[in-house]
Amino acid sequence: MNKKNNQLNNQSVPKRNEIKNKSNNRNATGVVLQHQSAYQYQGPIPPPEMMEKYKNIYADAPKIILQEFKENSEHIRQKELLEVQGTINRDRRGQWMAFVICMAILGVVFYSLYLGNITFAGLSGLGFIALIATGILKK
């Protein structure tokens, strides 16, 4: 091993112009230089240049990519439609529940008045008005 180290130490270092004149990809230390480039795109469909590269690898690749984009778009639209319908159904259900509660309280008020319990009818009536006011002001 000492002989190898001595041989490496005794080698002359190439001059700057000697390194430039070499036509291979090796630098003065013998390491292979490589150039890598990468680019990034944003969006669901690759740019045309990349689609062409995919086509060179597999002829049906652009068709498959576009079909996948189409199916994903339909799925997203369907999901958004279901979300909107769910929101509408929830609001409608809440409105029906509020209507039932208000009618029940109003029934209690009228029944209390029928029985002659004015104090309970008045408190129930105030609760009914407060419930409706909070529902209106909430919107």
PDB file of N, CA, C and O in Angstrom, residues 73-128:
ATOM      1  N   SER A  73     -61.570  14.339 -12.988  1.00  0.00           N
ATOM      2  CA  SER A  73     -62.377  15.558 -13.036  1.00  0.00           C
ATOM      3  C   SER A  73     -63.843  15.247 -12.777  1.00  0.00           C
ATOM      4  O   SER A  73     -64.511  15.961 -12.026  1.00  0.00           O
ATOM      5  N   GLU A  74     -64.349  14.181 -13.396  1.00  0.00           N
ATOM      6  CA  GLU A  74     -65.740  13.789 -13.162  1.00  0.00           C
ATOM      7  C   GLU A  74     -65.960  13.403 -11.706  1.00  0.00           C
ATOM      8  O   GLU A  74     -66.981  13.757 -11.104  1.00  0.00           O
ATOM      9  N   HIS A  75     -64.999  12.687 -11.130  1.00  0.00           N
ATOM     10  CA  HIS A  75     -65.113  12.288  -9.720  1.00  0.00           C
ATOM     11  C   HIS A  75     -65.132  13.511  -8.806  1.00  0.00           C
ATOM     12  O   HIS A  75     -65.936  13.570  -7.865  1.00  0.00           O
ATOM     13  N   ILE A  76     -64.270  14.478  -9.073  1.00  0.00           N
ATOM     14  CA  ILE A  76     -64.216  15.686  -8.243  1.00  0.00           C
ATOM     15  C   ILE A  76     -65.531  16.456  -8.342  1.00  0.00           C
ATOM     16  O   ILE A  76     -66.072  16.919  -7.330  1.00  0.00           O
ATOM     17  N   ARG A  77     -66.067  16.582  -9.561  1.00  0.00           N
ATOM     18  CA  ARG A  77     -67.349  17.285  -9.724  1.00  0.00           C
ATOM     19  C   ARG A  77     -68.474  16.559  -8.985  1.00  0.00           C
ATOM     20  O   ARG A  77     -69.309  17.181  -8.333  1.00  0.00           O
ATOM     21  N   GLN A  78     -68.490  15.233  -9.094  1.00  0.00           N
ATOM     22  CA  GLN A  78     -69.524  14.462  -8.415  1.00  0.00           C
ATOM     23  C   GLN A  78     -69.400  14.602  -6.894  1.00  0.00           C
ATOM     24  O   GLN A  78     -70.401  14.739  -6.188  1.00  0.00           O
ATOM     25  N   LYS A  79     -68.182  14.599  -6.399  1.00  0.00           N
ATOM     26  CA  LYS A  79     -67.945  14.761  -4.966  1.00  0.00           C
ATOM     27  C   LYS A  79     -68.403  16.138  -4.487  1.00  0.00           C
ATOM     28  O   LYS A  79     -69.038  16.264  -3.430  1.00  0.00           O
ATOM     29  N   GLU A  80     -68.112  17.178  -5.265  1.00  0.00           N
ATOM     30  CA  GLU A  80     -68.546  18.531  -4.898  1.00  0.00           C
ATOM     31  C   GLU A  80     -70.073  18.637  -4.924  1.00  0.00           C
ATOM     32  O   GLU A  80     -70.661  19.288  -4.061  1.00  0.00           O
ATOM     33  N   LEU A  81     -70.712  17.985  -5.899  1.00  0.00           N
ATOM     34  CA  LEU A  81     -72.168  18.000  -5.980  1.00  0.00           C
ATOM     35  C   LEU A  81     -72.772  17.307  -4.757  1.00  0.00           C
ATOM     36  O   LEU A  81     -73.735  17.812  -4.158  1.00  0.00           O
ATOM     37  N   LEU A  82     -72.216  16.164  -4.372  1.00  0.00           N
ATOM     38  CA  LEU A  82     -72.705  15.470  -3.176  1.00  0.00           C
ATOM     39  C   LEU A  82     -72.509  16.309  -1.921  1.00  0.00           C
ATOM     40  O   LEU A  82     -73.351  16.309  -1.022  1.00  0.00           O
ATOM     41  N   GLU A  83     -71.408  17.042  -1.864  1.00  0.00           N
ATOM     42  CA  GLU A  83     -71.145  17.906  -0.714  1.00  0.00           C
ATOM     43  C   GLU A  83     -72.182  19.021  -0.628  1.00  0.00           C
ATOM     44  O   GLU A  83     -72.715  19.311   0.452  1.00  0.00           O
ATOM     45  N   VAL A  84     -72.495  19.635  -1.766  1.00  0.00           N
ATOM     46  CA  VAL A  84     -73.501  20.704  -1.786  1.00  0.00           C
ATOM     47  C   VAL A  84     -74.871  20.144  -1.420  1.00  0.00           C
ATOM     48  O   VAL A  84     -75.614  20.750  -0.632  1.00  0.00           O
ATOM     49  N   GLN A  85     -75.217  18.973  -1.977  1.00  0.00           N
ATOM     50  CA  GLN A  85     -76.509  18.364  -1.645  1.00  0.00           C
ATOM     51  C   GLN A  85     -76.584  18.005  -0.162  1.00  0.00           C
ATOM     52  O   GLN A  85     -77.633  18.177   0.465  1.00  0.00           O
ATOM     53  N   GLY A  86     -75.485  17.525   0.413  1.00  0.00           N
ATOM     54  CA  GLY A  86     -75.447  17.224   1.844  1.00  0.00           C
ATOM     55  C   GLY A  86     -75.659  18.465   2.692  1.00  0.00           C
ATOM     56  O   GLY A  86     -76.377  18.434   3.700  1.00  0.00           O
ATOM     57  N   THR A  87     -75.047  19.578   2.281  1.00  0.00           N
ATOM     58  CA  THR A  87     -75.213  20.839   3.004  1.00  0.00           C
ATOM     59  C   THR A  87     -76.667  21.306   2.930  1.00  0.00           C
ATOM     60  O   THR A  87     -77.239  21.744   3.936  1.00  0.00           O
ATOM     61  N   ILE A  88     -77.269  21.204   1.749  1.00  0.00           N
ATOM     62  CA  ILE A  88     -78.668  21.599   1.587  1.00  0.00           C
ATOM     63  C   ILE A  88     -79.571  20.724   2.448  1.00  0.00           C
ATOM     64  O   ILE A  88     -80.469  21.228   3.139  1.00  0.00           O
ATOM     65  N   ASN A  89     -79.334  19.410   2.431  1.00  0.00           N
ATOM     66  CA  ASN A  89     -80.146  18.494   3.245  1.00  0.00           C
ATOM     67  C   ASN A  89     -79.996  18.782   4.735  1.00  0.00           C
ATOM     68  O   ASN A  89     -80.975  18.727   5.483  1.00  0.00           O
ATOM     69  N   ARG A  90     -78.775  19.082   5.171  1.00  0.00           N
ATOM     70  CA  ARG A  90     -78.553  19.399   6.587  1.00  0.00           C
ATOM     71  C   ARG A  90     -79.300  20.659   6.982  1.00  0.00           C
ATOM     72  O   ARG A  90     -79.942  20.716   8.032  1.00  0.00           O
ATOM     73  N   ASP A  91     -79.232  21.693   6.127  1.00  0.00           N
ATOM     74  CA  ASP A  91     -79.943  22.934   6.422  1.00  0.00           C
ATOM     75  C   ASP A  91     -81.452  22.719   6.446  1.00  0.00           C
ATOM     76  O   ASP A  91     -82.150  23.244   7.316  1.00  0.00           O
ATOM     77  N   ARG A  92     -81.942  21.943   5.480  1.00  0.00           N
ATOM     78  CA  ARG A  92     -83.385  21.667   5.432  1.00  0.00           C
ATOM     79  C   ARG A  92     -83.827  20.907   6.686  1.00  0.00           C
ATOM     80  O   ARG A  92     -84.867  21.207   7.282  1.00  0.00           O
ATOM     81  N   ARG A  93     -83.027  19.922   7.102  1.00  0.00           N
ATOM     82  CA  ARG A  93     -83.342  19.157   8.304  1.00  0.00           C
ATOM     83  C   ARG A  93     -83.351  20.065   9.535  1.00  0.00           C
ATOM     84  O   ARG A  93     -84.239  19.973  10.391  1.00  0.00           O
ATOM     85  N   GLY A  94     -82.381  20.977   9.610  1.00  0.00           N
ATOM     86  CA  GLY A  94     -82.332  21.914  10.730  1.00  0.00           C
ATOM     87  C   GLY A  94     -83.528  22.843  10.755  1.00  0.00           C
ATOM     88  O   GLY A  94     -84.061  23.167  11.825  1.00  0.00           O
ATOM     89  N   GLN A  95     -83.976  23.266   9.568  1.00  0.00           N
ATOM     90  CA  GLN A  95     -85.149  24.144   9.515  1.00  0.00           C
ATOM     91  C   GLN A  95     -86.411  23.405   9.967  1.00  0.00           C
ATOM     92  O   GLN A  95     -87.249  23.974  10.679  1.00  0.00           O
ATOM     93  N   TRP A  96     -86.537  22.142   9.572  1.00  0.00           N
ATOM     94  CA  TRP A  96     -87.706  21.377  10.009  1.00  0.00           C
ATOM     95  C   TRP A  96     -87.678  21.158  11.518  1.00  0.00           C
ATOM     96  O   TRP A  96     -88.707  21.230  12.189  1.00  0.00           O
ATOM     97  N   MET A  97     -86.492  20.875  12.050  1.00  0.00           N
ATOM     98  CA  MET A  97     -86.387  20.673  13.499  1.00  0.00           C
ATOM     99  C   MET A  97     -86.722  21.957  14.252  1.00  0.00           C
ATOM    100  O   MET A  97     -87.428  21.931  15.268  1.00  0.00           O
ATOM    101  N   ALA A  98     -86.253  23.086  13.757  1.00  0.00           N
ATOM    102  CA  ALA A  98     -86.568  24.369  14.387  1.00  0.00           C
ATOM    103  C   ALA A  98     -88.066  24.646  14.314  1.00  0.00           C
ATOM    104  O   ALA A  98     -88.671  25.135  15.284  1.00  0.00           O
ATOM    105  N   PHE A  99     -88.683  24.322  13.179  1.00  0.00           N
ATOM    106  CA  PHE A  99     -90.125  24.528  13.032  1.00  0.00           C
ATOM    107  C   PHE A  99     -90.899  23.679  14.044  1.00  0.00           C
ATOM    108  O   PHE A  99     -91.820  24.163  14.711  1.00  0.00           O
ATOM    109  N   VAL A 100     -90.498  22.412  14.195  1.00  0.00           N
ATOM    110  CA  VAL A 100     -91.177  21.520  15.135  1.00  0.00           C
ATOM    111  C   VAL A 100     -91.015  22.020  16.563  1.00  0.00           C
ATOM    112  O   VAL A 100     -91.983  22.044  17.352  1.00  0.00           O
ATOM    113  N   ILE A 101     -89.812  22.447  16.928  1.00  0.00           N
ATOM    114  CA  ILE A 101     -89.572  22.955  18.283  1.00  0.00           C
ATOM    115  C   ILE A 101     -90.391  24.217  18.534  1.00  0.00           C
ATOM    116  O   ILE A 101     -91.009  24.376  19.596  1.00  0.00           O
ATOM    117  N   CYS A 102     -90.420  25.121  17.565  1.00  0.00           N
ATOM    118  CA  CYS A 102     -91.200  26.358  17.726  1.00  0.00           C
ATOM    119  C   CYS A 102     -92.692  26.054  17.873  1.00  0.00           C
ATOM    120  O   CYS A 102     -93.376  26.662  18.709  1.00  0.00           O
ATOM    121  N   MET A 103     -93.195  25.120  17.082  1.00  0.00           N
ATOM    122  CA  MET A 103     -94.617  24.768  17.189  1.00  0.00           C
ATOM    123  C   MET A 103     -94.914  24.110  18.533  1.00  0.00           C
ATOM    124  O   MET A 103     -95.982  24.333  19.126  1.00  0.00           O
ATOM    125  N   ALA A 104     -93.974  23.303  19.030  1.00  0.00           N
ATOM    126  CA  ALA A 104     -94.165  22.659  20.334  1.00  0.00           C
ATOM    127  C   ALA A 104     -94.209  23.720  21.438  1.00  0.00           C
ATOM    128  O   ALA A 104     -95.076  23.660  22.330  1.00  0.00           O
ATOM    129  N   ILE A 105     -93.299  24.675  21.387  1.00  0.00           N
ATOM    130  CA  ILE A 105     -93.284  25.741  22.401  1.00  0.00           C
ATOM    131  C   ILE A 105     -94.548  26.583  22.291  1.00  0.00           C
ATOM    132  O   ILE A 105     -95.170  26.950  23.297  1.00  0.00           O
ATOM    133  N   LEU A 106     -94.956  26.893  21.066  1.00  0.00           N
ATOM    134  CA  LEU A 106     -96.185  27.657  20.862  1.00  0.00           C
ATOM    135  C   LEU A 106     -97.400  26.874  21.389  1.00  0.00           C
ATOM    136  O   LEU A 106     -98.315  27.461  21.998  1.00  0.00           O
ATOM    137  N   GLY A 107     -97.383  25.550  21.190  1.00  0.00           N
ATOM    138  CA  GLY A 107     -98.461  24.715  21.743  1.00  0.00           C
ATOM    139  C   GLY A 107     -98.475  24.763  23.260  1.00  0.00           C
ATOM    140  O   GLY A 107     -99.544  24.820  23.881  1.00  0.00           O
ATOM    141  N   VAL A 108     -97.284  24.741  23.880  1.00  0.00           N
ATOM    142  CA  VAL A 108     -97.194  24.836  25.342  1.00  0.00           C
ATOM    143  C   VAL A 108     -97.752  26.175  25.812  1.00  0.00           C
ATOM    144  O   VAL A 108     -98.483  26.258  26.820  1.00  0.00           O
ATOM    145  N   VAL A 109     -97.434  27.259  25.093  1.00  0.00           N
ATOM    146  CA  VAL A 109     -97.920  28.590  25.465  1.00  0.00           C
ATOM    147  C   VAL A 109     -99.452  28.613  25.403  1.00  0.00           C
ATOM    148  O   VAL A 109    -100.127  29.063  26.350  1.00  0.00           O
ATOM    149  N   PHE A 110    -100.018  28.130  24.300  1.00  0.00           N
ATOM    150  CA  PHE A 110    -101.477  28.165  24.169  1.00  0.00           C
ATOM    151  C   PHE A 110    -102.166  27.233  25.181  1.00  0.00           C
ATOM    152  O   PHE A 110    -103.211  27.574  25.741  1.00  0.00           O
ATOM    153  N   TYR A 111    -101.565  26.097  25.448  1.00  0.00           N
ATOM    154  CA  TYR A 111    -102.141  25.179  26.429  1.00  0.00           C
ATOM    155  C   TYR A 111    -102.078  25.795  27.827  1.00  0.00           C
ATOM    156  O   TYR A 111    -103.017  25.656  28.624  1.00  0.00           O
ATOM    157  N   SER A 112    -100.978  26.500  28.138  1.00  0.00           N
ATOM    158  CA  SER A 112    -100.868  27.170  29.439  1.00  0.00           C
ATOM    159  C   SER A 112    -101.907  28.263  29.567  1.00  0.00           C
ATOM    160  O   SER A 112    -102.500  28.458  30.635  1.00  0.00           O
ATOM    161  N   LEU A 113    -102.154  28.991  28.481  1.00  0.00           N
ATOM    162  CA  LEU A 113    -103.191  30.025  28.513  1.00  0.00           C
ATOM    163  C   LEU A 113    -104.579  29.384  28.689  1.00  0.00           C
ATOM    164  O   LEU A 113    -105.427  29.923  29.405  1.00  0.00           O
ATOM    165  N   TYR A 114    -104.791  28.269  28.050  1.00  0.00           N
ATOM    166  CA  TYR A 114    -106.074  27.571  28.162  1.00  0.00           C
ATOM    167  C   TYR A 114    -106.322  27.124  29.601  1.00  0.00           C
ATOM    168  O   TYR A 114    -107.431  27.197  30.107  1.00  0.00           O
ATOM    169  N   LEU A 115    -105.246  26.663  30.274  1.00  0.00           N
ATOM    170  CA  LEU A 115    -105.372  26.225  31.665  1.00  0.00           C
ATOM    171  C   LEU A 115    -105.417  27.399  32.628  1.00  0.00           C
ATOM    172  O   LEU A 115    -105.739  27.225  33.799  1.00  0.00           O
ATOM    173  N   GLY A 116    -105.073  28.590  32.167  1.00  0.00           N
ATOM    174  CA  GLY A 116    -105.133  29.772  33.030  1.00  0.00           C
ATOM    175  C   GLY A 116    -103.829  30.058  33.743  1.00  0.00           C
ATOM    176  O   GLY A 116    -103.787  30.916  34.636  1.00  0.00           O
ATOM    177  N   ASN A 117    -102.748  29.403  33.390  1.00  0.00           N
ATOM    178  CA  ASN A 117    -101.450  29.637  34.019  1.00  0.00           C
ATOM    179  C   ASN A 117    -100.722  30.708  33.201  1.00  0.00           C
ATOM    180  O   ASN A 117     -99.898  30.422  32.342  1.00  0.00           O
ATOM    181  N   ILE A 118    -100.993  31.959  33.532  1.00  0.00           N
ATOM    182  CA  ILE A 118    -100.478  33.082  32.742  1.00  0.00           C
ATOM    183  C   ILE A 118     -98.968  33.231  32.930  1.00  0.00           C
ATOM    184  O   ILE A 118     -98.256  33.568  31.991  1.00  0.00           O
ATOM    185  N   THR A 119     -98.458  32.990  34.121  1.00  0.00           N
ATOM    186  CA  THR A 119     -97.027  33.140  34.379  1.00  0.00           C
ATOM    187  C   THR A 119     -96.224  32.164  33.508  1.00  0.00           C
ATOM    188  O   THR A 119     -95.260  32.555  32.838  1.00  0.00           O
ATOM    189  N   PHE A 120     -96.601  30.910  33.519  1.00  0.00           N
ATOM    190  CA  PHE A 120     -95.890  29.908  32.719  1.00  0.00           C
ATOM    191  C   PHE A 120     -96.045  30.198  31.229  1.00  0.00           C
ATOM    192  O   PHE A 120     -95.103  30.051  30.456  1.00  0.00           O
ATOM    193  N   ALA A 121     -97.240  30.651  30.834  1.00  0.00           N
ATOM    194  CA  ALA A 121     -97.481  30.990  29.432  1.00  0.00           C
ATOM    195  C   ALA A 121     -96.610  32.177  29.012  1.00  0.00           C
ATOM    196  O   ALA A 121     -96.044  32.207  27.914  1.00  0.00           O
ATOM    197  N   GLY A 122     -96.474  33.158  29.898  1.00  0.00           N
ATOM    198  CA  GLY A 122     -95.639  34.328  29.592  1.00  0.00           C
ATOM    199  C   GLY A 122     -94.171  33.959  29.460  1.00  0.00           C
ATOM    200  O   GLY A 122     -93.482  34.400  28.527  1.00  0.00           O
ATOM    201  N   LEU A 123     -93.674  33.136  30.383  1.00  0.00           N
ATOM    202  CA  LEU A 123     -92.265  32.716  30.312  1.00  0.00           C
ATOM    203  C   LEU A 123     -92.015  31.853  29.071  1.00  0.00           C
ATOM    204  O   LEU A 123     -90.992  31.993  28.397  1.00  0.00           O
ATOM    205  N   SER A 124     -92.949  30.983  28.766  1.00  0.00           N
ATOM    206  CA  SER A 124     -92.809  30.156  27.563  1.00  0.00           C
ATOM    207  C   SER A 124     -92.852  31.016  26.319  1.00  0.00           C
ATOM    208  O   SER A 124     -92.124  30.776  25.344  1.00  0.00           O
ATOM    209  N   GLY A 125     -93.723  32.031  26.325  1.00  0.00           N
ATOM    210  CA  GLY A 125     -93.816  32.951  25.189  1.00  0.00           C
ATOM    211  C   GLY A 125     -92.524  33.724  24.997  1.00  0.00           C
ATOM    212  O   GLY A 125     -92.053  33.914  23.860  1.00  0.00           O
ATOM    213  N   LEU A 126     -91.919  34.185  26.107  1.00  0.00           N
ATOM    214  CA  LEU A 126     -90.628  34.885  26.007  1.00  0.00           C
ATOM    215  C   LEU A 126     -89.539  33.954  25.466  1.00  0.00           C
ATOM    216  O   LEU A 126     -88.701  34.354  24.663  1.00  0.00           O
ATOM    217  N   GLY A 127     -89.561  32.697  25.927  1.00  0.00           N
ATOM    218  CA  GLY A 127     -88.602  31.710  25.410  1.00  0.00           C
ATOM    219  C   GLY A 127     -88.803  31.474  23.918  1.00  0.00           C
ATOM    220  O   GLY A 127     -87.835  31.360  23.156  1.00  0.00           O
ATOM    221  N   PHE A 128     -90.081  31.427  23.497  1.00  0.00           N
ATOM    222  CA  PHE A 128     -90.401  31.254  22.081  1.00  0.00           C
ATOM    223  C   PHE A 128     -89.877  32.427  21.264  1.00  0.00           C
ATOM    224  O   PHE A 128     -89.246  32.253  20.219  1.00  0.00           O
TER     225      PHE A 128
END
